[in-house]
PDB file of C-alpha atoms in Angstrom:
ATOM      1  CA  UNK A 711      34.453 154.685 263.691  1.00  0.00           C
ATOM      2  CA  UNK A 712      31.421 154.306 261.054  1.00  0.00           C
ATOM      3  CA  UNK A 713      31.057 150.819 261.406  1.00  0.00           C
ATOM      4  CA  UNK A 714      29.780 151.425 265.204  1.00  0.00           C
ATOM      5  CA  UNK A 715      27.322 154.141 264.490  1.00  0.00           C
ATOM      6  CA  UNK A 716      23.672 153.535 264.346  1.00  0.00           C
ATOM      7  CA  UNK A 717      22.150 154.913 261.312  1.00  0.00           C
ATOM      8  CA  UNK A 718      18.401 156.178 262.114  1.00  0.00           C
ATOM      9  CA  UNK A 719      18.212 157.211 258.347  1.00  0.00           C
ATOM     10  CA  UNK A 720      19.777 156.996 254.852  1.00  0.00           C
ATOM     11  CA  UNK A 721      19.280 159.660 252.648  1.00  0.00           C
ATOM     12  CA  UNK A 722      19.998 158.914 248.943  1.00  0.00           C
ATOM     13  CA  UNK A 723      20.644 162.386 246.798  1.00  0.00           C
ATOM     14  CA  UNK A 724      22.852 160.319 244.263  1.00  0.00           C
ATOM     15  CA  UNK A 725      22.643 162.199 241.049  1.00  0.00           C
ATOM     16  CA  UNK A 726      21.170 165.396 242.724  1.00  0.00           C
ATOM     17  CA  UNK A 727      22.896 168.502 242.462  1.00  0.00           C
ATOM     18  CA  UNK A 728      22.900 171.865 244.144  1.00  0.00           C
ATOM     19  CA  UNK A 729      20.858 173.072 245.850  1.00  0.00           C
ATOM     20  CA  UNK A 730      19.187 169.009 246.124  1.00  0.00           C
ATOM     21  CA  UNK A 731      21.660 167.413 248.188  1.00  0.00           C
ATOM     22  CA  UNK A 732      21.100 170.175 250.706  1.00  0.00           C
ATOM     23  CA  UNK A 733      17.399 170.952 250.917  1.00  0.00           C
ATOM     24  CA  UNK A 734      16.776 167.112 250.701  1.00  0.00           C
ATOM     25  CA  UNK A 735      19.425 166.959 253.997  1.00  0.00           C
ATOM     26  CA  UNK A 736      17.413 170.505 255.550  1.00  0.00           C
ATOM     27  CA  UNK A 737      14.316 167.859 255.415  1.00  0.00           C
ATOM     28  CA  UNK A 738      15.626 164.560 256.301  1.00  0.00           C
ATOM     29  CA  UNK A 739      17.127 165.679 259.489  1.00  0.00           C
ATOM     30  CA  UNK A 740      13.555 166.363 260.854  1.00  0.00           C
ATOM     31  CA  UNK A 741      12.631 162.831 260.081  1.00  0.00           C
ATOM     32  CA  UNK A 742      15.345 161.565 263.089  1.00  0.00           C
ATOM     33  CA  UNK A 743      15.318 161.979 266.671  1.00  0.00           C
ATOM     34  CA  UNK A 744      17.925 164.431 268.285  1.00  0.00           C
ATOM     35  CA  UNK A 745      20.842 162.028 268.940  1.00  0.00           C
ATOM     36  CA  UNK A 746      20.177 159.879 266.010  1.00  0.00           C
ATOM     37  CA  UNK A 747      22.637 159.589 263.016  1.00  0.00           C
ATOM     38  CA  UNK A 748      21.763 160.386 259.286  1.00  0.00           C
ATOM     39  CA  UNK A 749      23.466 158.871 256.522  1.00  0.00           C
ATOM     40  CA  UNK A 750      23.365 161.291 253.121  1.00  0.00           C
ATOM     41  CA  UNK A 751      24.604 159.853 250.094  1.00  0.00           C
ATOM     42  CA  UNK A 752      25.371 162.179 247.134  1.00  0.00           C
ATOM     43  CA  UNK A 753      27.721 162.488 243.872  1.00  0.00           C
ATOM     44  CA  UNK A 754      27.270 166.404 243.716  1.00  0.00           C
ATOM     45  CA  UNK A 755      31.081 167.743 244.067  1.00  0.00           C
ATOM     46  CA  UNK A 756      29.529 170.344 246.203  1.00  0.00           C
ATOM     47  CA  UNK A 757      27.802 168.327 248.431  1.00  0.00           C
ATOM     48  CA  UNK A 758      30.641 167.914 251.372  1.00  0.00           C
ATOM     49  CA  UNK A 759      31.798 171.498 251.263  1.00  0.00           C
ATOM     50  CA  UNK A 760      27.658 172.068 251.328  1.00  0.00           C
ATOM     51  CA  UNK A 761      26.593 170.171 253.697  1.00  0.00           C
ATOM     52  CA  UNK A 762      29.140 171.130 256.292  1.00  0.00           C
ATOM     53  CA  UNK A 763      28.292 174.636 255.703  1.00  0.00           C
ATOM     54  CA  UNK A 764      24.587 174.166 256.148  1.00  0.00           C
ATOM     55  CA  UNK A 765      25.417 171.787 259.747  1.00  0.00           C
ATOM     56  CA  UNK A 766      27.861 174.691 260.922  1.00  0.00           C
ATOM     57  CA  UNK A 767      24.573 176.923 260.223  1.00  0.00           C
ATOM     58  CA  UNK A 768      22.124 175.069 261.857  1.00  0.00           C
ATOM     59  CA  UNK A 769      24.453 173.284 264.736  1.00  0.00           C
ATOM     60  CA  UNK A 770      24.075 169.738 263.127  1.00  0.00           C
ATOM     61  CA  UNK A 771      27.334 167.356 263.930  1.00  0.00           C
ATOM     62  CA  UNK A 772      28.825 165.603 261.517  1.00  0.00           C
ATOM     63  CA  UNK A 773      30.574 162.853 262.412  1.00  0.00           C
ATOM     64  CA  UNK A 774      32.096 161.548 259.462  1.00  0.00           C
ATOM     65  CA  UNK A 775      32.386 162.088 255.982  1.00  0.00           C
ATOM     66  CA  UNK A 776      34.123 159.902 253.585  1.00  0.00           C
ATOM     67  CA  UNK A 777      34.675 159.493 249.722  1.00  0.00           C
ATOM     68  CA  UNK A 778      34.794 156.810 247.387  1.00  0.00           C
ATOM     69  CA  UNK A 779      34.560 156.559 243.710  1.00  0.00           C
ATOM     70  CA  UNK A 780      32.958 159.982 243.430  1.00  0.00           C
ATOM     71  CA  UNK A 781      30.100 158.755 246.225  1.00  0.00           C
ATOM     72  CA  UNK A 782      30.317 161.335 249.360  1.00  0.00           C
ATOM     73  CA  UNK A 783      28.658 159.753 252.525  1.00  0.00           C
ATOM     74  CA  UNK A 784      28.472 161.955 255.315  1.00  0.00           C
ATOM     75  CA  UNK A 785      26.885 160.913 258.444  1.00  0.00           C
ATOM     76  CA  UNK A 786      25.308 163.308 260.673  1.00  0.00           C
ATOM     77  CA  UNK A 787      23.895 163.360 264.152  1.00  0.00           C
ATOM     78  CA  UNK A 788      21.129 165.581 264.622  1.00  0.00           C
ATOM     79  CA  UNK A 789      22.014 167.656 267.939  1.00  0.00           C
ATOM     80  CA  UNK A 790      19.061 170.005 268.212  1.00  0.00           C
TER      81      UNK A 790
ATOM     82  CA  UNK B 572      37.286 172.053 253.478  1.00  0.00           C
ATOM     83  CA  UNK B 573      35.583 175.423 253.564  1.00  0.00           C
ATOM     84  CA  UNK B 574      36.699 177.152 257.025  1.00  0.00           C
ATOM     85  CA  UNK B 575      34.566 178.901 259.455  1.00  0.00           C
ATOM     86  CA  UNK B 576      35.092 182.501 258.184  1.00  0.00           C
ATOM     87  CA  UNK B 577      32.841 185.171 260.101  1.00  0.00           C
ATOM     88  CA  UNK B 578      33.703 188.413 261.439  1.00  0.00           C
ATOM     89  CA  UNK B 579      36.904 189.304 258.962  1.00  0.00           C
ATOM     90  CA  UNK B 580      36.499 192.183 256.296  1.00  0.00           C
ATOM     91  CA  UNK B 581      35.469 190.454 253.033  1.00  0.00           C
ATOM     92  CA  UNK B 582      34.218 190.747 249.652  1.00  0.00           C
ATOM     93  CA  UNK B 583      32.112 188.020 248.018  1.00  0.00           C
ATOM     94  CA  UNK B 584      31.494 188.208 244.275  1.00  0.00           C
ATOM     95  CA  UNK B 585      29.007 186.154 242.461  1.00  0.00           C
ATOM     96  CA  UNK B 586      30.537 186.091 239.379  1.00  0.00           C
ATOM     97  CA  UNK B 587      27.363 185.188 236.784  1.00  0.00           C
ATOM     98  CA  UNK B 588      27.995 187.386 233.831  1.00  0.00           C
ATOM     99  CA  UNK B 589      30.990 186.228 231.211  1.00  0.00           C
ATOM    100  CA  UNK B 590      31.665 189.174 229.480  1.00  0.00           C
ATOM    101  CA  UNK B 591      34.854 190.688 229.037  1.00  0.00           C
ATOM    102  CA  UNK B 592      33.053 194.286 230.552  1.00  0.00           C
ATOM    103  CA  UNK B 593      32.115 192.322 234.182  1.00  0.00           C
ATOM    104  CA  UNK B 594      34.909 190.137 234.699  1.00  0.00           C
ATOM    105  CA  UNK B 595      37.457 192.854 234.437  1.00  0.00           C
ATOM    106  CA  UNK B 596      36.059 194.863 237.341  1.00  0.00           C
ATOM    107  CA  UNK B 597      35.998 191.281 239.200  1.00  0.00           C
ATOM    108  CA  UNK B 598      39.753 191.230 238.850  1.00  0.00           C
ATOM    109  CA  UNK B 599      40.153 194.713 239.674  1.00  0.00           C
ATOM    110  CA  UNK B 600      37.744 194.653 242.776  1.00  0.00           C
ATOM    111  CA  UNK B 601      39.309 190.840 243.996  1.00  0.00           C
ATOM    112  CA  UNK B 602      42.736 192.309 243.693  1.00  0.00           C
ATOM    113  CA  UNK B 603      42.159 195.694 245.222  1.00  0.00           C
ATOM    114  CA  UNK B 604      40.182 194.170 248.150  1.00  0.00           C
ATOM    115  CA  UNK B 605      42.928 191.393 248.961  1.00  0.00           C
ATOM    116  CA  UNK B 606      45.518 194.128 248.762  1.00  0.00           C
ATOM    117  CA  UNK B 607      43.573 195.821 251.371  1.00  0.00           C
ATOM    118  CA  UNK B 608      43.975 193.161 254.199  1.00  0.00           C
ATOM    119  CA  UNK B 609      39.788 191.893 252.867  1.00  0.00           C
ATOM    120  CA  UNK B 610      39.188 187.722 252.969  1.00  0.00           C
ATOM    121  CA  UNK B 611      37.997 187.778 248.921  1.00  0.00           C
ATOM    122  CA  UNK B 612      35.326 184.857 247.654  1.00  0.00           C
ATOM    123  CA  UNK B 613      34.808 184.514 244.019  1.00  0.00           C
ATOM    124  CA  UNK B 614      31.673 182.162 243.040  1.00  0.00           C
ATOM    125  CA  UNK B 615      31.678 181.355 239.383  1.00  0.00           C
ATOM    126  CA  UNK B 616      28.361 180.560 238.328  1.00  0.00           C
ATOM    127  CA  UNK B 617      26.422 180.253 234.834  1.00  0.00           C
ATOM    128  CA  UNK B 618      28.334 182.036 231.955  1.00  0.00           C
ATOM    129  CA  UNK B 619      31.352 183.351 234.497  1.00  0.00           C
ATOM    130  CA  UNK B 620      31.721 179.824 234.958  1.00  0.00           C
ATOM    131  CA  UNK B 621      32.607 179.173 231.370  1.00  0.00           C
ATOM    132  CA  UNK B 622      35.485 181.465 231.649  1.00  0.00           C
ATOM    133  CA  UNK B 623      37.463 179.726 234.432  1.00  0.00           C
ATOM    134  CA  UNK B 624      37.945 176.398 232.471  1.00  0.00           C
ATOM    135  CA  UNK B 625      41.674 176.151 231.224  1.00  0.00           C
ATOM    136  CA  UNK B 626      39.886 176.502 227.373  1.00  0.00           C
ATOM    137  CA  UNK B 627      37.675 179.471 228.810  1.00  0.00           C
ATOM    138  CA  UNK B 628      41.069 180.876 229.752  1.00  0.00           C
ATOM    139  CA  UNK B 629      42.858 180.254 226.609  1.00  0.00           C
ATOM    140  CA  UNK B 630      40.167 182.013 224.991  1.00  0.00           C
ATOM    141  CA  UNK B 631      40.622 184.932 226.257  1.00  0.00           C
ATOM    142  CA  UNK B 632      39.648 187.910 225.970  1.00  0.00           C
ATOM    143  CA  UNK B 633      35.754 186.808 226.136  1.00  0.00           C
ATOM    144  CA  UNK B 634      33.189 188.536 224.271  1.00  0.00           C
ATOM    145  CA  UNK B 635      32.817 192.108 225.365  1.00  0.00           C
ATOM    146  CA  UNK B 636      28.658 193.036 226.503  1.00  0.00           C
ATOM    147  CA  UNK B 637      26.436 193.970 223.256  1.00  0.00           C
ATOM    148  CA  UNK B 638      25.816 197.566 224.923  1.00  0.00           C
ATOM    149  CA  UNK B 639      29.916 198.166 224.389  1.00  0.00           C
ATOM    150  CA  UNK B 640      30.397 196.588 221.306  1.00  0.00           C
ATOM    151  CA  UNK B 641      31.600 199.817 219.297  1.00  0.00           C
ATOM    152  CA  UNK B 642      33.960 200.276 222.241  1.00  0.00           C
ATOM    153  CA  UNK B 643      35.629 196.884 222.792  1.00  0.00           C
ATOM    154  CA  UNK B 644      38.333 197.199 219.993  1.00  0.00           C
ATOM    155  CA  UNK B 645      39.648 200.683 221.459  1.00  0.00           C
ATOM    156  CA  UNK B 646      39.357 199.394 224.818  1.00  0.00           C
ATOM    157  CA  UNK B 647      41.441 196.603 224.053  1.00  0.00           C
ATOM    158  CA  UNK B 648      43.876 198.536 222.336  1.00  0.00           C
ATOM    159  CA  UNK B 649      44.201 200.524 225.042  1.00  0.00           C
ATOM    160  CA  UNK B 650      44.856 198.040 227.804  1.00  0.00           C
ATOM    161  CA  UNK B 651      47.736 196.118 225.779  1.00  0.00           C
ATOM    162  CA  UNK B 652      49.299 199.866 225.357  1.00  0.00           C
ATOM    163  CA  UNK B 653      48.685 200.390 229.497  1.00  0.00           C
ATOM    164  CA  UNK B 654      49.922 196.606 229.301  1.00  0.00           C
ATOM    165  CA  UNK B 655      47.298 196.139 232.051  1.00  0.00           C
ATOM    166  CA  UNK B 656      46.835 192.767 233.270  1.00  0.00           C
ATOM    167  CA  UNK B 657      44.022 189.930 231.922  1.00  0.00           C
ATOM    168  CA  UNK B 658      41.140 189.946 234.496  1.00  0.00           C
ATOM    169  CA  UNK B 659      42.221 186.272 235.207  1.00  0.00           C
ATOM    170  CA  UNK B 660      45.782 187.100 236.199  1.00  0.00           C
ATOM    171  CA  UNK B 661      44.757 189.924 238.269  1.00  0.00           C
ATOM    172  CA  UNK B 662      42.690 186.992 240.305  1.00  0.00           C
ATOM    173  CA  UNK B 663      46.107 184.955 240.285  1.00  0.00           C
ATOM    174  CA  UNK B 664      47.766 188.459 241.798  1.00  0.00           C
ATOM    175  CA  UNK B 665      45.060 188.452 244.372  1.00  0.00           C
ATOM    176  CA  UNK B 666      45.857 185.295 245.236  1.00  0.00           C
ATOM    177  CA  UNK B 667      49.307 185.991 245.613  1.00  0.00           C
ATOM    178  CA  UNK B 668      48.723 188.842 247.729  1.00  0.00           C
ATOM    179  CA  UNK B 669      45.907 188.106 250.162  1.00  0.00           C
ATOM    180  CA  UNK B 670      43.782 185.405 250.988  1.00  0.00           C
ATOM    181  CA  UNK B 671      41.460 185.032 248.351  1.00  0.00           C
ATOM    182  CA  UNK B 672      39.236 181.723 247.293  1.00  0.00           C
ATOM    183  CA  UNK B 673      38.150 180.826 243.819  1.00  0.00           C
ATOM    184  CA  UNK B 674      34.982 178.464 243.629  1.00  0.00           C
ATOM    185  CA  UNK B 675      33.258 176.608 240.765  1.00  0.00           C
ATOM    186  CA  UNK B 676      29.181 176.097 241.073  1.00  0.00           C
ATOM    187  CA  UNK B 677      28.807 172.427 240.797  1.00  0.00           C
ATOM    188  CA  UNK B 678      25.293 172.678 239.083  1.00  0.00           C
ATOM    189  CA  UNK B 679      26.452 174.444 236.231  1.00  0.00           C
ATOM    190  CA  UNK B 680      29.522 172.520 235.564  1.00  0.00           C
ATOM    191  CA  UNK B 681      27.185 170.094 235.114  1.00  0.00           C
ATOM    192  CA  UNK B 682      24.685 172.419 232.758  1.00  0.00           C
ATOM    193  CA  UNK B 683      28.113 172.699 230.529  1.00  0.00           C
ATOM    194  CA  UNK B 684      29.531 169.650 231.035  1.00  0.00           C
ATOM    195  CA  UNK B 685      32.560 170.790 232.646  1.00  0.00           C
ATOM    196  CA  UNK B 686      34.893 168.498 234.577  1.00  0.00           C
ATOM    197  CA  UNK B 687      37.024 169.369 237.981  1.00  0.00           C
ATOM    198  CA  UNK B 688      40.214 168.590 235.859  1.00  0.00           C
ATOM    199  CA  UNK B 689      38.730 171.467 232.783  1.00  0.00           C
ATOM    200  CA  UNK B 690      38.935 173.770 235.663  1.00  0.00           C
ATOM    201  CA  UNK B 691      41.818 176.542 235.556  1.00  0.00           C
ATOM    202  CA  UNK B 692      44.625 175.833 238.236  1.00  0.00           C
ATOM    203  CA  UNK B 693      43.765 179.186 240.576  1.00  0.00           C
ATOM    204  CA  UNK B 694      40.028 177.616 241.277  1.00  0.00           C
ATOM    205  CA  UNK B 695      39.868 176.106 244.595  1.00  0.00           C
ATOM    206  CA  UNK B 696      36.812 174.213 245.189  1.00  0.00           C
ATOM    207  CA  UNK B 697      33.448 173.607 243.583  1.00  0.00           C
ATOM    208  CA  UNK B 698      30.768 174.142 246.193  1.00  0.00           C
ATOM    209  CA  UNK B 699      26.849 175.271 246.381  1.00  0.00           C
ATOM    210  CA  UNK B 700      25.222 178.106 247.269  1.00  0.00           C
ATOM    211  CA  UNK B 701      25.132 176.434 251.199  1.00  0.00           C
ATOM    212  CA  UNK B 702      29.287 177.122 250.776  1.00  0.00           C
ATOM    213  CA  UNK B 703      29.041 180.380 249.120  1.00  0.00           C
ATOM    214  CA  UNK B 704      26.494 182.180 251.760  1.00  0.00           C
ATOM    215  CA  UNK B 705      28.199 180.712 254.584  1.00  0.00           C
ATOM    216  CA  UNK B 706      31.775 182.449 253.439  1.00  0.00           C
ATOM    217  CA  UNK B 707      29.417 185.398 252.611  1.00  0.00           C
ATOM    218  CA  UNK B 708      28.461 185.942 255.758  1.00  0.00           C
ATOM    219  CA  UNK B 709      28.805 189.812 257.395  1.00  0.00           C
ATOM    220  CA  UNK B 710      30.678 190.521 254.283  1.00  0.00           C
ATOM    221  CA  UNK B 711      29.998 192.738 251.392  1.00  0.00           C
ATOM    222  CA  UNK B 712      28.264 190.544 248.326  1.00  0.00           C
ATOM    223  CA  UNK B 713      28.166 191.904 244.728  1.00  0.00           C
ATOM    224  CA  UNK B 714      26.722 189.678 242.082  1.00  0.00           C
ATOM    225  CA  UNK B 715      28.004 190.757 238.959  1.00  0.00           C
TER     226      UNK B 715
END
């Protein structure tokens, strides 16, 4: 599924923790056009429970969010 | 994954202090209020954090609050006569009982150092303060 998705964006919050990986995401989704797919990049544990708090809040989708060797990369379409 | 979880009765507890004096009444309250039917989230941050590592555990009771000191001893007595439980296994009743969440804040795990796997058993999920306010939400929120 990733592997078709255009990325407008990649957003790298590697080492960041809360509240980074979020506030950092808050202002990166204004730099893509509605439609257009984010990529965040983050080690923060919190970060995927975060982040899909804060797109339920604001009516982001995300798309996809996968983990590997303690990297979370969630991809998110900006819908409004 | 953190649910959706709007519009129940809830309790939300930011649990900063670690002193034997606030996290008791966090046990209490967390049991009471999942007894009563209430959705319960715990958020361990700063030196409440410290206690829900298996070694924070193992050392209890903590430190009782400077302003009690004279009383702590007595106290303690007291609850091993009443034999009532440990603040933490009140939390593990809760759980038990009701639907209650325990969560870790991932900045301060890394202030201390602490690892996922130093984390007590009954801890669900380390999250932010995006998590914690969106669980919050429409409930009651003490920050002890």
């Amino acid at each position: 599924m990733s592997s078709q998705v255009k990325i407008a964006k990649t957003l790298d919050v590697r080492g960041m923790y809360c509240p980074g990986p979020v506030m950092e995401t808050a202002k990166a989704i204004k730099q893509v056009q509605v439609g257009e797919v984010l990529e965040v990049l983050a080690t923060d544990p919190a970060a995927k429970p975060d982040i899909e708090a804060w797109a339920r809040r604001t009516g982001q989708q995300i798309l996809e969010i996968t983990q590997e060797g303690g990297v979370t990369r969630i991809l998110i379409k900006r819908v409004k | 994954m953190a649910e959706k979880s709007e519009g129940k009765k809830k309790l939300s507890m930011i649990v900063f202090s670690g002193t034997i004096d606030k996290l008791m009444p966090v046990g209490i309250l967390a049991s009471g209020a999942a007894a009563a039917g209430y959705e319960v989230n715990l958020f361990f941050t700063f030196w409440g954090l410290r206690n829900i590592t298996k070694q924070g555990i193992r050392n209890q009771p903590a430190p009782i609050d400077k302003n009690y000191e004279s009383m702590g001893p007595a106290m303690m007595a007291k609850m091993q006569e009443m034999k009532y439980p440990m603040w933490y296994q009140l939390i593990q009743q809760a759980k038990e009982v009701g639907e209650v969440k325990v969560y870790a804040c991932s900045t301060t795990m890394e202030f201390f150092g602490i690892k996922r796997e130093d984390l007590a058993e009954f801890v669900d999920d380390v999250v932010g303060v995006a998590t914690f306010l969106d669980r919050a939400e429409g409930g009651i929120v003490l920050f002890v």
